[in-house]
Amino acid sequence: MSPTSIGLADASHRLHRWFRHDARYDLPSSLVVFLVAVPLSLGIAAASNAPVAAGLIAAVVGGVVAGLFGGSALQVTGPAAGLTVVVAELVSRFGWAATCAITAAAGLLQVGFGLCRIARTALALSPAIVHGMLAGIGLTIVLGQLHVLLGGEPGTTPVRNLIDLPAQLATRHDHAAVIGLTVIGLLVLWPRLPAPVRRIPGPLVAVTLATLAALVWNDVDLARVEMPGSLLAAVHLPALPAGDWPAVAAAVLTVAVIASVESLLSATAVDRLAADRAARGERRTTPTNLDREMIGQGLANGVSGLLGGLPVTGVIVRSSSNVNAGARTRASAVLHGVWVLLFAVLLVVLVERIPLAALAGLLVVVGLQLVKISDIRRVRRHRELAVYVVTALGVVVLNLLEGVLVGLVLAVVLILRRVVWARVHAERVRGGPAGREHWSVHVEGTLSFLAIPRLSVVLGRVPPGSTVDLELVTDFLDHAAFDHLDSWVRQHETTGGRVRLDEVGPAALRGDQPRPSRRIHALVPPRWFSPWSSWQARHPDGAGEPNHTEQAAGSAHAALRPLHVGVREYHRRSAARLRPFLTELDGRHRPYSAFLTCADALIVPNVITSSGPGDLFTVRNLGNLVPADHPAECSVTAAVSYAVEVLAVPALLVCGHSGCGAMQGLLGGRDEEESHVGRWLRWGRPSLAAWRAGHPVGSAAAGDGRAEVDQLAMVNVARQVAVLREFLAARGVAEGKVSVQGLFFDIPTGMLLVLDEQRQRFTSPPEQELEINGASFVRP
């Protein structure tokens, strides 16, 4: 069989399969997109000072060519509002025929981008610049089309249109203004109507009603769309510009870059929409091949320019309509182009009845939609609002290219400032030790020689002889900054002061940077570790509380969803960074303590002790109890024996906490119940008896105004410390070889208190550190 026969057979098979599985989805979707595309294409052509038929030609070519050869199955290509300002400037400067040649050349350049596989580099442009550019284009469209809507003529620049707008508003308005304002009102109202009504595209309804009103006012002089008779007659071959080739080259590059960026951003947005649809159980589509999409967009622009059409891009309005309508394959985008072609060929008379005021009203709404409140909030949250505003104003006041360049320069300046600018803050800590001031100094960012003057000013405000907590959250510390910090630390300590340094960041993790002080606490947990609640907050749909409705409906996986999301985030963010430490510790780690604590979820040992992987050997149970040797309750003592005899830990820590449920159970008599919980709580009866007998730790806690459950929890910690010492003595462990220390975590205040056995109370003096194998436990 010849290759041609094989190709035909394969195409026939694919077509047959499409008719069987996907046609019932793609055909209705293509009609929806067609109804959205027609009025938008006509309006964008009018706003671009191009022939109206050029918008229809671009819609046909974009749908068919980009649909067949592009890398996105669901993106729909056509004339876009984002290029109207550029095209209008090109038409006024070079003429329409030369603009078509520029469009075709930009298409060839896009094909080159795709063949060189550099499509993703177009996404490197800051979103603040892209959104600011679109907002500036939207404002430019609005300022120009408001004059058309009110029956006047737009000026040559957006600034002129803004200056002339009050005078235009003050003049007497005719039927054109009524039609335009009616279109605006319908488009604003349409999203608020019931869902069955919204299935009909709002732009189509608005333009259709406006056309019917114009037919009723047939004797009124209204400016209408002008067509050359047929779409074939509108085909306009391009012509080379008459000189000024540097400007032409800049125009080609501008059209290619803007069209590419807008298309690729739209394609990534379409992929997210398709992924959301797949998450609801519908069929998954293949993600966009961005390089192929670039080639498809370039071919579409080349053909559109050769046939006299507008530049095309991937359009998110049409693409989202395509996805929401249920399209499954690229056939929907191709068919939408076919429907536009049939409409333009067979219904030219209907197109010529559309009043220009209706298209102006449509374009005013489209322009305002380019200025999105969600974009402004997003760039403000990322501290890029200045870039957004400057880019938008630059596009309006100057022109598109200069506005984007101004925004790009500002973005680079802000990036450089963030790179070289460290945030330094110092404040006095209240509640410090008597006779000595306590200060906290926080340094964040890149600490280089450029930050030394400001760092010196801030450190100069710290009084001599004070205790200073110096926290460095830095990604880079150069030699000059280190020397300055080291000198200041030494000088401060010579005055009787004290500096305690916490270093968080890559330098602290690698350990390859010099440290200004030997008084460095235990390993500070990296910022890329997050508590369980962080995953819950970041994933309210999947990592918050289990969806009890789904569980009731029989979804066995709903309760496990927070775990699955957390594990995925760990693999995505933390596993690669943690792996070198685990590999180094594997088989050779020696924890500096065994940490016995309650099973309560609010107790996070590594967080409250600022410890890292391999530092703690953690044992948890209900009430942090240590049962005596009993065959049925030997798990705790077995773990303690393993920690002492095998791991040779130098310390045993017992940590209770406020509001302990086990202690509440003891107070409520649950230890009398014949249940698993009741039998376990009987190991806490000695603690309960000691508290009732007036244990000094309980009395001190009562004097501090603590609740009974917290008094009992503190007594229980002291009691378990004594049990552990008896356990070690019975095993022949020499006194003093293993330290035993009691801790208490006060959940409401977040304070970790230390049992002072001499004073028989829990305290947290910031000056008194608990030294265990070189590590320090201090108040967090």
PDB file of C-alpha atoms in Angstrom, residues 33-60 78-81 84 87 96 141 145 148 183 203-208 210-211 223-231 234 309-312 315 318 336 339-341 343-345 347-364 366:
ATOM      1  CA  VAL A  33     -17.819  30.554  19.501  1.00  0.00           C
ATOM      2  CA  PHE A  34     -19.000  31.718  16.054  1.00  0.00           C
ATOM      3  CA  LEU A  35     -21.763  33.795  17.647  1.00  0.00           C
ATOM      4  CA  VAL A  36     -19.218  35.387  20.006  1.00  0.00           C
ATOM      5  CA  ALA A  37     -16.611  35.963  17.285  1.00  0.00           C
ATOM      6  CA  VAL A  38     -18.651  37.800  14.642  1.00  0.00           C
ATOM      7  CA  PRO A  39     -19.559  40.983  16.557  1.00  0.00           C
ATOM      8  CA  LEU A  40     -16.152  41.128  18.242  1.00  0.00           C
ATOM      9  CA  SER A  41     -14.315  40.783  14.922  1.00  0.00           C
ATOM     10  CA  LEU A  42     -16.357  43.588  13.368  1.00  0.00           C
ATOM     11  CA  GLY A  43     -15.846  45.848  16.387  1.00  0.00           C
ATOM     12  CA  ILE A  44     -12.091  45.260  16.606  1.00  0.00           C
ATOM     13  CA  ALA A  45     -11.706  46.023  12.902  1.00  0.00           C
ATOM     14  CA  ALA A  46     -13.603  49.283  13.363  1.00  0.00           C
ATOM     15  CA  ALA A  47     -11.448  50.243  16.357  1.00  0.00           C
ATOM     16  CA  SER A  48      -8.274  49.472  14.388  1.00  0.00           C
ATOM     17  CA  ASN A  49      -9.161  51.900  11.575  1.00  0.00           C
ATOM     18  CA  ALA A  50      -9.055  48.882   9.250  1.00  0.00           C
ATOM     19  CA  PRO A  51     -11.653  47.703   6.729  1.00  0.00           C
ATOM     20  CA  VAL A  52     -14.457  45.924   8.564  1.00  0.00           C
ATOM     21  CA  ALA A  53     -14.047  42.874   6.350  1.00  0.00           C
ATOM     22  CA  ALA A  54     -10.463  42.524   7.625  1.00  0.00           C
ATOM     23  CA  GLY A  55     -11.832  41.435  10.986  1.00  0.00           C
ATOM     24  CA  LEU A  56     -13.910  38.674   9.384  1.00  0.00           C
ATOM     25  CA  ILE A  57     -10.951  37.536   7.235  1.00  0.00           C
ATOM     26  CA  ALA A  58      -8.790  37.329  10.358  1.00  0.00           C
ATOM     27  CA  ALA A  59     -11.469  35.351  12.204  1.00  0.00           C
ATOM     28  CA  VAL A  60     -11.736  32.835   9.351  1.00  0.00           C
ATOM     29  CA  GLY A  78      -8.822  35.584  15.886  1.00  0.00           C
ATOM     30  CA  PRO A  79      -8.451  39.370  15.918  1.00  0.00           C
ATOM     31  CA  ALA A  80      -7.840  40.574  19.473  1.00  0.00           C
ATOM     32  CA  ALA A  81      -8.436  43.862  21.265  1.00  0.00           C
ATOM     33  CA  THR A  84      -6.050  47.413  18.099  1.00  0.00           C
ATOM     34  CA  VAL A  87      -2.779  48.311  14.154  1.00  0.00           C
ATOM     35  CA  TRP A  96      -3.526  49.526   5.184  1.00  0.00           C
ATOM     36  CA  ILE A 141     -10.154  51.904  23.080  1.00  0.00           C
ATOM     37  CA  GLN A 145     -14.985  54.719  20.990  1.00  0.00           C
ATOM     38  CA  VAL A 148     -18.037  57.337  18.109  1.00  0.00           C
ATOM     39  CA  VAL A 183     -25.657  48.072  23.900  1.00  0.00           C
ATOM     40  CA  PRO A 203     -22.577  40.614  22.297  1.00  0.00           C
ATOM     41  CA  LEU A 204     -24.689  38.866  19.658  1.00  0.00           C
ATOM     42  CA  VAL A 205     -27.948  39.808  21.381  1.00  0.00           C
ATOM     43  CA  ALA A 206     -26.855  43.432  21.914  1.00  0.00           C
ATOM     44  CA  VAL A 207     -25.703  43.970  18.332  1.00  0.00           C
ATOM     45  CA  THR A 208     -28.796  42.208  16.930  1.00  0.00           C
ATOM     46  CA  ALA A 210     -29.267  47.494  18.002  1.00  0.00           C
ATOM     47  CA  THR A 211     -29.514  46.521  14.322  1.00  0.00           C
ATOM     48  CA  ALA A 223     -23.414  55.591  10.323  1.00  0.00           C
ATOM     49  CA  ARG A 224     -23.364  51.903   9.445  1.00  0.00           C
ATOM     50  CA  VAL A 225     -20.833  49.200   8.632  1.00  0.00           C
ATOM     51  CA  GLU A 226     -19.530  49.381   5.069  1.00  0.00           C
ATOM     52  CA  MET A 227     -18.702  46.169   3.190  1.00  0.00           C
ATOM     53  CA  PRO A 228     -17.194  45.964  -0.316  1.00  0.00           C
ATOM     54  CA  GLY A 229     -19.966  43.671  -1.544  1.00  0.00           C
ATOM     55  CA  SER A 230     -18.526  40.256  -0.659  1.00  0.00           C
ATOM     56  CA  LEU A 231     -15.731  38.839   1.420  1.00  0.00           C
ATOM     57  CA  ALA A 234     -12.428  42.455   0.444  1.00  0.00           C
ATOM     58  CA  GLY A 309      -6.798  40.501   7.390  1.00  0.00           C
ATOM     59  CA  LEU A 310      -5.966  41.840  10.839  1.00  0.00           C
ATOM     60  CA  PRO A 311      -3.216  40.339  13.011  1.00  0.00           C
ATOM     61  CA  VAL A 312      -4.511  37.420  15.075  1.00  0.00           C
ATOM     62  CA  VAL A 315      -8.239  35.104  22.344  1.00  0.00           C
ATOM     63  CA  ARG A 318     -13.484  32.922  22.557  1.00  0.00           C
ATOM     64  CA  HIS A 336     -16.062  28.286  13.980  1.00  0.00           C
ATOM     65  CA  TRP A 339     -19.193  29.383  10.068  1.00  0.00           C
ATOM     66  CA  VAL A 340     -17.689  32.915  10.002  1.00  0.00           C
ATOM     67  CA  LEU A 341     -16.775  32.409   6.334  1.00  0.00           C
ATOM     68  CA  PHE A 343     -21.783  34.228   7.338  1.00  0.00           C
ATOM     69  CA  ALA A 344     -19.516  36.751   5.631  1.00  0.00           C
ATOM     70  CA  VAL A 345     -20.232  35.345   2.172  1.00  0.00           C
ATOM     71  CA  LEU A 347     -25.124  37.545   4.839  1.00  0.00           C
ATOM     72  CA  VAL A 348     -23.274  40.646   3.665  1.00  0.00           C
ATOM     73  CA  VAL A 349     -26.528  42.630   3.531  1.00  0.00           C
ATOM     74  CA  LEU A 350     -27.150  41.909   7.207  1.00  0.00           C
ATOM     75  CA  VAL A 351     -23.640  43.047   8.162  1.00  0.00           C
ATOM     76  CA  GLU A 352     -24.149  46.357   6.360  1.00  0.00           C
ATOM     77  CA  ARG A 353     -27.221  47.067   8.519  1.00  0.00           C
ATOM     78  CA  ILE A 354     -25.210  47.128  11.760  1.00  0.00           C
ATOM     79  CA  PRO A 355     -24.819  50.707  13.113  1.00  0.00           C
ATOM     80  CA  LEU A 356     -21.303  51.761  14.049  1.00  0.00           C
ATOM     81  CA  ALA A 357     -22.618  53.069  17.376  1.00  0.00           C
ATOM     82  CA  ALA A 358     -23.531  49.491  18.338  1.00  0.00           C
ATOM     83  CA  LEU A 359     -19.988  48.306  17.655  1.00  0.00           C
ATOM     84  CA  ALA A 360     -18.682  51.331  19.561  1.00  0.00           C
ATOM     85  CA  GLY A 361     -20.764  50.367  22.609  1.00  0.00           C
ATOM     86  CA  LEU A 362     -19.492  46.813  22.326  1.00  0.00           C
ATOM     87  CA  LEU A 363     -15.893  48.026  22.162  1.00  0.00           C
ATOM     88  CA  VAL A 364     -16.333  50.298  25.197  1.00  0.00           C
ATOM     89  CA  VAL A 366     -14.498  45.152  25.759  1.00  0.00           C
TER      90      VAL A 366
END
